[in-house]
PDB file of C-alpha atoms in Angstrom:
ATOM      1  CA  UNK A 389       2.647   9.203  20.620  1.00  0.00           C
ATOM      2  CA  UNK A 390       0.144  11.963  20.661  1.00  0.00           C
ATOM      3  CA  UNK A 391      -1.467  12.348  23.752  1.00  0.00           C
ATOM      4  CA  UNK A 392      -0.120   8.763  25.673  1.00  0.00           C
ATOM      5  CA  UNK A 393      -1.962   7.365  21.988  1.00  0.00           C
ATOM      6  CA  UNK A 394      -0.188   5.348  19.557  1.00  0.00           C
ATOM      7  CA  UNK A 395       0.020   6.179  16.410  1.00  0.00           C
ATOM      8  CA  UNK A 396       0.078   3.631  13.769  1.00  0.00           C
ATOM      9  CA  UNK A 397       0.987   4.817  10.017  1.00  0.00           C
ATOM     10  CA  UNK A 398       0.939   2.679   6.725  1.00  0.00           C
ATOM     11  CA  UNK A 399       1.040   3.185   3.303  1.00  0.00           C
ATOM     12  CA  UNK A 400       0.295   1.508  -0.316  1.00  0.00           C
ATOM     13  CA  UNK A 401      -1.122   1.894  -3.698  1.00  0.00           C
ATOM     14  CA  UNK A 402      -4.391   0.157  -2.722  1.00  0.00           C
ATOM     15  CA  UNK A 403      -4.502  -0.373  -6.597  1.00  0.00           C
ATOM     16  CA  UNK A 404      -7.634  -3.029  -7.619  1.00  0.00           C
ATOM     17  CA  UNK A 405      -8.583  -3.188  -3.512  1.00  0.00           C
ATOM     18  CA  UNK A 406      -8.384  -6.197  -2.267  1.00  0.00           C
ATOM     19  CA  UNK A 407      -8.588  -8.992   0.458  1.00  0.00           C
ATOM     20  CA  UNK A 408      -4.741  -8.598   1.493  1.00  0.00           C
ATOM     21  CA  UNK A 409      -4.884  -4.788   1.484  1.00  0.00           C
ATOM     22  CA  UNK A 410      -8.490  -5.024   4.547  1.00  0.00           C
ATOM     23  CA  UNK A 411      -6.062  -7.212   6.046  1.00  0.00           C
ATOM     24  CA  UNK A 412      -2.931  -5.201   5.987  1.00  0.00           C
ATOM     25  CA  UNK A 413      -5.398  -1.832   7.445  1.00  0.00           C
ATOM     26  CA  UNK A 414      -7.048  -4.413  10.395  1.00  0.00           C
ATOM     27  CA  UNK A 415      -3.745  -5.486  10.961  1.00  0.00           C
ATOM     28  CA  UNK A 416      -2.432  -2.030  11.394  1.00  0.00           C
ATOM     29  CA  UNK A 417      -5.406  -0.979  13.062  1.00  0.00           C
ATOM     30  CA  UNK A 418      -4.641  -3.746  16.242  1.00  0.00           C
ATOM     31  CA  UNK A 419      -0.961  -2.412  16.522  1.00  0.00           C
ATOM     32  CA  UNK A 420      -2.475   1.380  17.919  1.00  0.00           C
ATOM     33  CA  UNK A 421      -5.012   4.133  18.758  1.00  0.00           C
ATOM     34  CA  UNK A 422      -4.595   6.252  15.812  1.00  0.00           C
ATOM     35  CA  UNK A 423      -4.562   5.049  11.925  1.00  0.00           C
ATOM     36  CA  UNK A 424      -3.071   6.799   9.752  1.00  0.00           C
ATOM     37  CA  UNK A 425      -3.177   6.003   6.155  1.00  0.00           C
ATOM     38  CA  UNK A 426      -1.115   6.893   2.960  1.00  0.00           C
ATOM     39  CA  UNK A 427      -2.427   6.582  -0.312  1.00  0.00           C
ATOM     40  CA  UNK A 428       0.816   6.609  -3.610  1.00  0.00           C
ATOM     41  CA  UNK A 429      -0.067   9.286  -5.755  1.00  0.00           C
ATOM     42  CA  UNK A 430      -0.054   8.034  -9.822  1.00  0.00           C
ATOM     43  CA  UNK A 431       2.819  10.032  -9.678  1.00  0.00           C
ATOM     44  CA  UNK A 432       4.436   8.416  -7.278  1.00  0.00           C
ATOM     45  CA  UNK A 433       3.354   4.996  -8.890  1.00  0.00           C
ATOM     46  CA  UNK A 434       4.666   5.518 -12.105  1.00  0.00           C
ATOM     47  CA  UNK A 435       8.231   6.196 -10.038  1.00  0.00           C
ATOM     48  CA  UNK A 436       8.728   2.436  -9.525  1.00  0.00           C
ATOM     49  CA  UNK A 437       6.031   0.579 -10.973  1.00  0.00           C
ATOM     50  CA  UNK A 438       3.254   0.412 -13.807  1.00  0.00           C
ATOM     51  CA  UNK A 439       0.849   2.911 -13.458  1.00  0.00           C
ATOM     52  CA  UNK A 440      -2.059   1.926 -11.532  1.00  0.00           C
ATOM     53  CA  UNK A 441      -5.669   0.712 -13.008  1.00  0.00           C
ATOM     54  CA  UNK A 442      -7.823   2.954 -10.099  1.00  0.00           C
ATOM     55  CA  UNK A 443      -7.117   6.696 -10.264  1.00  0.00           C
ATOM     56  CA  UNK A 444      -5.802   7.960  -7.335  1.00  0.00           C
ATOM     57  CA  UNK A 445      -9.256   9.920  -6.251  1.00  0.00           C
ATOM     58  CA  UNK A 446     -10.568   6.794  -6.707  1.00  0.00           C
ATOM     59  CA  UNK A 447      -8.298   5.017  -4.359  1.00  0.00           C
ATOM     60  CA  UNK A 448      -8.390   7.941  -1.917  1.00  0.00           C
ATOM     61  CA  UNK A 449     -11.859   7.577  -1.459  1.00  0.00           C
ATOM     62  CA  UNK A 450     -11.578   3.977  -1.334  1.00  0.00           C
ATOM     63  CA  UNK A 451      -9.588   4.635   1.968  1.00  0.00           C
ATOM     64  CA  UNK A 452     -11.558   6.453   3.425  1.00  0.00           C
ATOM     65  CA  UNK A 453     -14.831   4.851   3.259  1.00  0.00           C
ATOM     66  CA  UNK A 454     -13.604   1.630   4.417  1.00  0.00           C
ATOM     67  CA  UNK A 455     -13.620   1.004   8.231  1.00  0.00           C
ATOM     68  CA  UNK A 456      -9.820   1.313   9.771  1.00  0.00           C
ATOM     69  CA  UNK A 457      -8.121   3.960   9.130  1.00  0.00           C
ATOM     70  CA  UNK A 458      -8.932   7.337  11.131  1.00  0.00           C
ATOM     71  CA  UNK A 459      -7.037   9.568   9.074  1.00  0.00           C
ATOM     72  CA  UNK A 460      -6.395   9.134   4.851  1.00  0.00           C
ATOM     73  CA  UNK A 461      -3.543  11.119   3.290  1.00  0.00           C
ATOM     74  CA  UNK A 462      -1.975  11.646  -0.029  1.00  0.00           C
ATOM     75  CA  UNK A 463       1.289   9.802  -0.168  1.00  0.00           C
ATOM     76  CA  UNK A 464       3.746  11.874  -2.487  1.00  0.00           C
ATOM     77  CA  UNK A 465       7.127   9.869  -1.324  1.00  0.00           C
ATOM     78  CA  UNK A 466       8.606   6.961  -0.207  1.00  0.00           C
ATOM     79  CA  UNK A 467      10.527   8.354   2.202  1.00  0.00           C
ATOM     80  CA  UNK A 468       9.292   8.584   5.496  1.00  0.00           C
ATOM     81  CA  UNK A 469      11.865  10.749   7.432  1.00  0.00           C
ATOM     82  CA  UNK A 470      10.004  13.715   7.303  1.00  0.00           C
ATOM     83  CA  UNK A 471       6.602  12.308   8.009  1.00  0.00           C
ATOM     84  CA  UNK A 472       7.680  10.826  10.898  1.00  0.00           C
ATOM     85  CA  UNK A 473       8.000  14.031  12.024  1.00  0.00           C
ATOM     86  CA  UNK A 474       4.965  15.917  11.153  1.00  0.00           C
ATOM     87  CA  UNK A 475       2.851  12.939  12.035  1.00  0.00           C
ATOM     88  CA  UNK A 476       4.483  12.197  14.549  1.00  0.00           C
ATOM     89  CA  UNK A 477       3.777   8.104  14.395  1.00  0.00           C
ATOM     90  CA  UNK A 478       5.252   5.204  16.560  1.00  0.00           C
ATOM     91  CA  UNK A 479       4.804   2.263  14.078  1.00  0.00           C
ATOM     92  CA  UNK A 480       5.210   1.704  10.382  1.00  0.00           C
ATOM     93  CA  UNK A 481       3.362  -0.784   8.852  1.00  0.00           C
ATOM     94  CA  UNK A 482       4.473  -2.111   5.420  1.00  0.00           C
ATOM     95  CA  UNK A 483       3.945  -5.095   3.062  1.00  0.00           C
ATOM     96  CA  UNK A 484       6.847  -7.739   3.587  1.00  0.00           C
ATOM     97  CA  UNK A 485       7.248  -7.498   0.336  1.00  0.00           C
ATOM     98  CA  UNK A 486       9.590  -4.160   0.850  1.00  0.00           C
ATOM     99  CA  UNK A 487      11.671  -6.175   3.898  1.00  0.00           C
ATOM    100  CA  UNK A 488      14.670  -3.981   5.127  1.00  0.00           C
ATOM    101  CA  UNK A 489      13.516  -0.849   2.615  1.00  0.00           C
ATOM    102  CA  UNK A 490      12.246   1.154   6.126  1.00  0.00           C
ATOM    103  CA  UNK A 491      14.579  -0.108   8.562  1.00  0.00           C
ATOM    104  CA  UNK A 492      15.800   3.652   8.564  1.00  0.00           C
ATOM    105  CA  UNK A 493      12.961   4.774  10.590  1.00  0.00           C
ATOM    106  CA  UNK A 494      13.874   2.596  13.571  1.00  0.00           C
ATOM    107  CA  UNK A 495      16.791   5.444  14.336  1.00  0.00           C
ATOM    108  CA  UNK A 496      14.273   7.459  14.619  1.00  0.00           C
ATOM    109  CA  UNK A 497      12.195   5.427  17.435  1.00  0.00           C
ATOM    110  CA  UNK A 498       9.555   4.449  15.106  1.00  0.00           C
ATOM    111  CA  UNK A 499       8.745   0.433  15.261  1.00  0.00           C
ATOM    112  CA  UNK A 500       9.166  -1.205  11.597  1.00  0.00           C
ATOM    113  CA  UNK A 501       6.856  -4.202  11.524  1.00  0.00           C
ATOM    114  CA  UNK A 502       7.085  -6.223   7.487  1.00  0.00           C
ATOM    115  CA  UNK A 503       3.395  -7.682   7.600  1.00  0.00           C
ATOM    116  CA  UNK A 504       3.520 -10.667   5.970  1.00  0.00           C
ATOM    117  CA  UNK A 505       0.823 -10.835   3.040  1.00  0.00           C
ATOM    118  CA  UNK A 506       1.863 -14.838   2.414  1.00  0.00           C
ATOM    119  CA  UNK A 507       0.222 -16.442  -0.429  1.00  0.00           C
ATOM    120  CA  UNK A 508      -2.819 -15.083  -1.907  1.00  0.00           C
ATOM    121  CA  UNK A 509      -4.380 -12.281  -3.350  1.00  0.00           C
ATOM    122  CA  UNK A 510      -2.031  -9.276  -5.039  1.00  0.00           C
ATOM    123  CA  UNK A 511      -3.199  -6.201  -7.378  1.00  0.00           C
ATOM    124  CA  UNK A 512      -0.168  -7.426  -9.820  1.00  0.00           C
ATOM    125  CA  UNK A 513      -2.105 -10.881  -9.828  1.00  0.00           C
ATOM    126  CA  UNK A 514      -5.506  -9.381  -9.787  1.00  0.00           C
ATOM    127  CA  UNK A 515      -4.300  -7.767 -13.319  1.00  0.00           C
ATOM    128  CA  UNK A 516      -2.519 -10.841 -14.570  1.00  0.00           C
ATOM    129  CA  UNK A 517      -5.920 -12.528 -14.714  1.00  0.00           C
ATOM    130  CA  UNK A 518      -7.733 -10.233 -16.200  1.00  0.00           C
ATOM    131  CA  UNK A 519      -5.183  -9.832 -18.757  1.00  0.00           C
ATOM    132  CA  UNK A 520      -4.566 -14.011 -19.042  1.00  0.00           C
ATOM    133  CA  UNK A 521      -8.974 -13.785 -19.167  1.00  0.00           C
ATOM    134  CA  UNK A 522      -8.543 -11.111 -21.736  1.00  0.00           C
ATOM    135  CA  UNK A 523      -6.420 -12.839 -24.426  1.00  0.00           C
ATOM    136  CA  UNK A 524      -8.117 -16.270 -23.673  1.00  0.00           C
ATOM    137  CA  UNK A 525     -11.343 -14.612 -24.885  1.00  0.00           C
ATOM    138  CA  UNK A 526      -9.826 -13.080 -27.562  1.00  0.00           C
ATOM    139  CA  UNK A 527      -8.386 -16.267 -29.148  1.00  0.00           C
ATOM    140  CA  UNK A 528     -11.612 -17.740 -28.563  1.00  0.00           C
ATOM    141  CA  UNK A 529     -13.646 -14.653 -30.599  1.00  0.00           C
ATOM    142  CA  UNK A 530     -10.431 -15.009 -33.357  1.00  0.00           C
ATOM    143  CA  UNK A 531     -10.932 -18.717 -33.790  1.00  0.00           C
ATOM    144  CA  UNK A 532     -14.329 -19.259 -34.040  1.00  0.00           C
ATOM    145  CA  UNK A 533     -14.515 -20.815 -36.999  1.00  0.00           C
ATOM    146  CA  UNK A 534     -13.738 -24.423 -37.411  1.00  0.00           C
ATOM    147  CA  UNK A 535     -10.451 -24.603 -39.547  1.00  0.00           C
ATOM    148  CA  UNK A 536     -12.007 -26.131 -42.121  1.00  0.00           C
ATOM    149  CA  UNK A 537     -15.047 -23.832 -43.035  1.00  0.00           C
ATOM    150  CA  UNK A 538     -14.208 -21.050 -45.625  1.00  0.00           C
ATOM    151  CA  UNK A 539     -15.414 -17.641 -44.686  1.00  0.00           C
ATOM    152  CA  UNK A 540     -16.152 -15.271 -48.315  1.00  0.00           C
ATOM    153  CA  UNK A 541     -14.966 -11.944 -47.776  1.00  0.00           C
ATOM    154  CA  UNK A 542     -16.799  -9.339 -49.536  1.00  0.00           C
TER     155      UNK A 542
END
């Protein structure tokens, strides 16, 4: 708490912005006074995962200009310990798709909540289907010629 306020902190890549990420931020928005949100670095990124398609400045500024959070950092770490300290937040907001990974930050009084993204809309689907569009239109542009029609080559 700063000031009898809560203090609500979440994080993410916020690669390919989407549905599911607005609803993560309102979500996280309801739980306190104060927003506070981390955007991964591409360092950071490329720790555990594929590198992602928006540049981090991009995503930054993503953040920011969307209604929700009050505050946008740069997220260097996964671990929280020492941000919970220097931010002094009372509730961590994650995707449930990192269930028990933050648990640790309940010894330190902070309130863990998984939010449950469900079916739907992910940046690793987002890219699946552009990359599923991709080759679909490529095997169209590679066979388009009938099989039976000879092409001269020069």
């Amino acid at each position: 708490m700063i000031g009898n306020k809560t203090v609500v902190y979440t994080s993410g890549t916020f690669d390919m912005l989407h549905v599911n990420h607005l609803k993560m931020i309102e979500y996280a928005r309801a739980l306190g006074d104060i927003l506070i949100v981390g955007v991964n670095t591409d360092e950071l990124v490329a720790s555990y995962k594929s590198q992602p398609i928006i540049p981090f400045e991009e995503r930054i500024a993503l953040m920011k200009a969307i209604k929700g959070p009050d505050i946008v950092i740069p997220q260097r770490s996964l671990d929280h310990t020492d941000k919970v300290k220097k931010l002094n937040f009372d509730v961590f907001v994650v995707g449930d798709d990192w269930v028990g990974k933050y648990d640790y930050l309940k010894e330190q009084g902070v309130d863990v909540v998984y939010f449950p993204y469900g079916a739907g809309i992910s940046s690793s689907k987002l890219k699946k289907r552009i990359y599923d569009n991709y080759q679909k239109l490529q095997n169209k542009v590679d066979n388009h010629f009938p099989i039976d029609v000879n092409v001269k080559e020069s």
